[in-house]
Amino acid sequence: MDFKVAWDGAVTLVRPEQEELAKQHVNALFGVNGITTPSKHLCLIVTSLRPGEKSAAHYHIDHESALYGISGSVHFFWGNDLEHEVIVGEGDFLYIPPFCPHVSYNRSRTVTASFATARTDALEQERVFLLPELDDRVADRVSYVD
């Protein structure tokens, strides 16, 4: 197989120094995105919820998300009224379509839930839409492990 590669950008190494609180109330190590690299279409970060934490109800405007469970587990709710649910844990992959309202609850009061998170949006924090009217709608349905 013969092919030529034309490089039009720089390879960028990112080493985040500390977690930051993302707009959707998850802790984030902002790795690859449009702020830390020349990326125009890609975001790859590590997100986490500490013991007992939950995200804010939200959706991502016009962009897909994918998560891979590194540690712990979350009770994930989605839909216009957060009527659907699934447990997402270590080794699980999760796809979230654009404009899909969702919220995550860490199921543990002792273990941090961490995920490798990818989005098709290099400026993803600018396109997070919060849904405060849904924030505590499902709190009584969370399946805690401890």
GROMACS .gro file of C-alpha atoms in nm:
model
  146
    1MET     CA    1   0.000   0.000   0.000
    2ASP     CA    2   0.152   0.330  -0.111
    3PHE     CA    3   0.040   0.658   0.036
    4LYS     CA    4   0.176   0.995   0.130
    5VAL     CA    5   0.100   1.185   0.448
    6ALA     CA    6   0.094   1.562   0.445
    7TRP     CA    7   0.119   1.708   0.796
    8ASP     CA    8  -0.061   2.036   0.838
    9GLY     CA    9  -0.051   2.072   1.215
   10ALA     CA   10   0.147   2.002   1.526
   11VAL     CA   11   0.135   1.702   1.756
   12THR     CA   12   0.042   1.833   2.101
   13LEU     CA   13   0.107   1.671   2.439
   14VAL     CA   14  -0.131   1.783   2.715
   15ARG     CA   15  -0.068   1.714   3.084
   16PRO     CA   16  -0.347   1.872   3.289
   17GLU     CA   17  -0.224   1.979   3.632
   18GLN     CA   18  -0.554   1.949   3.816
   19GLU     CA   19  -0.921   1.876   3.773
   20GLU     CA   20  -1.158   2.161   3.702
   21LEU     CA   21  -1.532   2.178   3.754
   22ALA     CA   22  -1.705   2.158   3.417
   23LYS     CA   23  -2.020   2.356   3.339
   24GLN     CA   24  -2.233   2.041   3.385
   25HIS     CA   25  -2.094   1.995   3.740
   26VAL     CA   26  -1.856   1.707   3.672
   27ASN     CA   27  -1.489   1.712   3.761
   28ALA     CA   28  -1.278   1.717   3.446
   29LEU     CA   29  -0.921   1.675   3.337
   30PHE     CA   30  -0.935   1.873   3.016
   31GLY     CA   31  -0.704   1.686   2.781
   32VAL     CA   32  -0.760   1.734   2.410
   33ASN     CA   33  -0.997   2.012   2.305
   34GLY     CA   34  -0.999   2.339   2.116
   35ILE     CA   35  -0.846   2.529   2.409
   36THR     CA   36  -0.554   2.297   2.490
   37THR     CA   37  -0.472   2.193   2.129
   38PRO     CA   38  -0.540   2.304   1.771
   39SER     CA   39  -0.833   2.056   1.761
   40LYS     CA   40  -1.133   2.174   1.563
   41HIS     CA   41  -1.368   1.874   1.601
   42LEU     CA   42  -1.253   1.658   1.890
   43CYS     CA   43  -1.264   1.659   2.268
   44LEU     CA   44  -1.111   1.388   2.488
   45ILE     CA   45  -1.119   1.438   2.863
   46VAL     CA   46  -1.144   1.240   3.185
   47THR     CA   47  -1.459   1.312   3.381
   48SER     CA   48  -1.540   1.203   3.733
   49LEU     CA   49  -1.797   1.227   4.007
   50ARG     CA   50  -1.659   1.202   4.358
   51PRO     CA   51  -1.841   0.989   4.617
   52GLY     CA   52  -2.203   1.102   4.647
   53GLU     CA   53  -2.179   1.361   4.366
   54LYS     CA   54  -2.412   1.405   4.070
   55SER     CA   55  -2.391   1.601   3.748
   56ALA     CA   56  -2.629   1.879   3.657
   57ALA     CA   57  -2.905   1.779   3.416
   58HIS     CA   58  -2.796   1.897   3.072
   59TYR     CA   59  -2.749   1.819   2.704
   60HIS     CA   60  -2.480   1.888   2.446
   61ILE     CA   61  -2.593   2.110   2.161
   62ASP     CA   62  -2.554   1.930   1.826
   63HIS     CA   63  -2.271   1.698   1.937
   64GLU     CA   64  -2.230   1.330   2.020
   65SER     CA   65  -2.061   1.200   2.336
   66ALA     CA   66  -1.906   0.866   2.420
   67LEU     CA   67  -1.786   0.744   2.760
   68TYR     CA   68  -1.573   0.454   2.877
   69GLY     CA   69  -1.592   0.350   3.243
   70ILE     CA   70  -1.255   0.358   3.422
   71SER     CA   71  -1.365   0.319   3.785
   72GLY     CA   72  -1.681   0.312   3.993
   73SER     CA   73  -2.029   0.336   3.845
   74VAL     CA   74  -2.303   0.589   3.783
   75HIS     CA   75  -2.678   0.567   3.756
   76PHE     CA   76  -2.739   0.743   3.425
   77PHE     CA   77  -3.083   0.887   3.338
   78TRP     CA   78  -3.183   1.027   3.000
   79GLY     CA   79  -3.481   1.144   2.796
   80ASN     CA   80  -3.702   1.453   2.790
   81ASP     CA   81  -3.825   1.369   3.142
   82LEU     CA   82  -3.523   1.152   3.237
   83GLU     CA   83  -3.757   0.854   3.199
   84HIS     CA   84  -3.486   0.610   3.081
   85GLU     CA   85  -3.202   0.474   3.294
   86VAL     CA   86  -2.898   0.250   3.288
   87ILE     CA   87  -2.610   0.166   3.523
   88VAL     CA   88  -2.271   0.246   3.366
   89GLY     CA   89  -1.958   0.103   3.525
   90GLU     CA   90  -1.601  -0.010   3.474
   91GLY     CA   91  -1.540  -0.143   3.123
   92ASP     CA   92  -1.874  -0.016   2.987
   93PHE     CA   93  -1.903   0.208   2.683
   94LEU     CA   94  -2.191   0.457   2.658
   95TYR     CA   95  -2.307   0.658   2.355
   96ILE     CA   96  -2.510   0.979   2.406
   97PRO     CA   97  -2.671   1.138   2.098
   98PRO     CA   98  -2.685   1.515   2.042
   99PHE     CA   99  -2.953   1.712   2.229
  100CYS     CA  100  -3.025   1.418   2.465
  101PRO     CA  101  -3.109   1.542   2.818
  102HIS     CA  102  -2.917   1.343   3.079
  103VAL     CA  103  -2.786   1.336   3.435
  104SER     CA  104  -2.548   1.103   3.621
  105TYR     CA  105  -2.534   1.007   3.988
  106ASN     CA  106  -2.230   0.840   4.143
  107ARG     CA  107  -2.372   0.523   4.298
  108SER     CA  108  -2.109   0.513   4.574
  109ARG     CA  109  -2.045   0.723   4.882
  110THR     CA  110  -1.686   0.591   4.904
  111VAL     CA  111  -1.556   0.541   4.545
  112THR     CA  112  -1.501   0.798   4.270
  113ALA     CA  113  -1.663   0.717   3.935
  114SER     CA  114  -1.430   0.807   3.644
  115PHE     CA  115  -1.479   0.798   3.269
  116ALA     CA  116  -1.278   0.864   2.954
  117THR     CA  117  -1.511   1.101   2.769
  118ALA     CA  118  -1.499   1.190   2.400
  119ARG     CA  119  -1.713   1.444   2.215
  120THR     CA  120  -1.741   1.563   1.857
  121ASP     CA  121  -1.695   1.920   1.977
  122ALA     CA  122  -1.359   2.081   2.044
  123LEU     CA  123  -1.530   2.364   2.236
  124GLU     CA  124  -1.775   2.143   2.425
  125GLN     CA  125  -1.806   2.365   2.734
  126GLU     CA  126  -1.948   2.641   2.515
  127ARG     CA  127  -2.227   2.410   2.393
  128VAL     CA  128  -2.349   2.258   2.719
  129PHE     CA  129  -2.710   2.353   2.791
  130LEU     CA  130  -2.817   2.317   3.156
  131LEU     CA  131  -3.167   2.194   3.247
  132PRO     CA  132  -3.219   2.300   3.612
  133GLU     CA  133  -3.587   2.204   3.596
  134LEU     CA  134  -3.478   1.838   3.566
  135ASP     CA  135  -3.201   1.846   3.827
  136ASP     CA  136  -3.362   1.654   4.113
  137ARG     CA  137  -3.638   1.479   3.921
  138VAL     CA  138  -3.487   1.128   3.959
  139ALA     CA  139  -3.295   1.152   4.289
  140ASP     CA  140  -3.532   0.904   4.456
  141ARG     CA  141  -3.466   0.644   4.183
  142VAL     CA  142  -3.087   0.625   4.222
  143SER     CA  143  -2.954   0.277   4.293
  144TYR     CA  144  -2.671   0.328   4.544
  145VAL     CA  145  -2.419   0.050   4.617
  146ASP     CA  146  -2.313   0.167   4.965
   0.00000   0.00000   0.00000
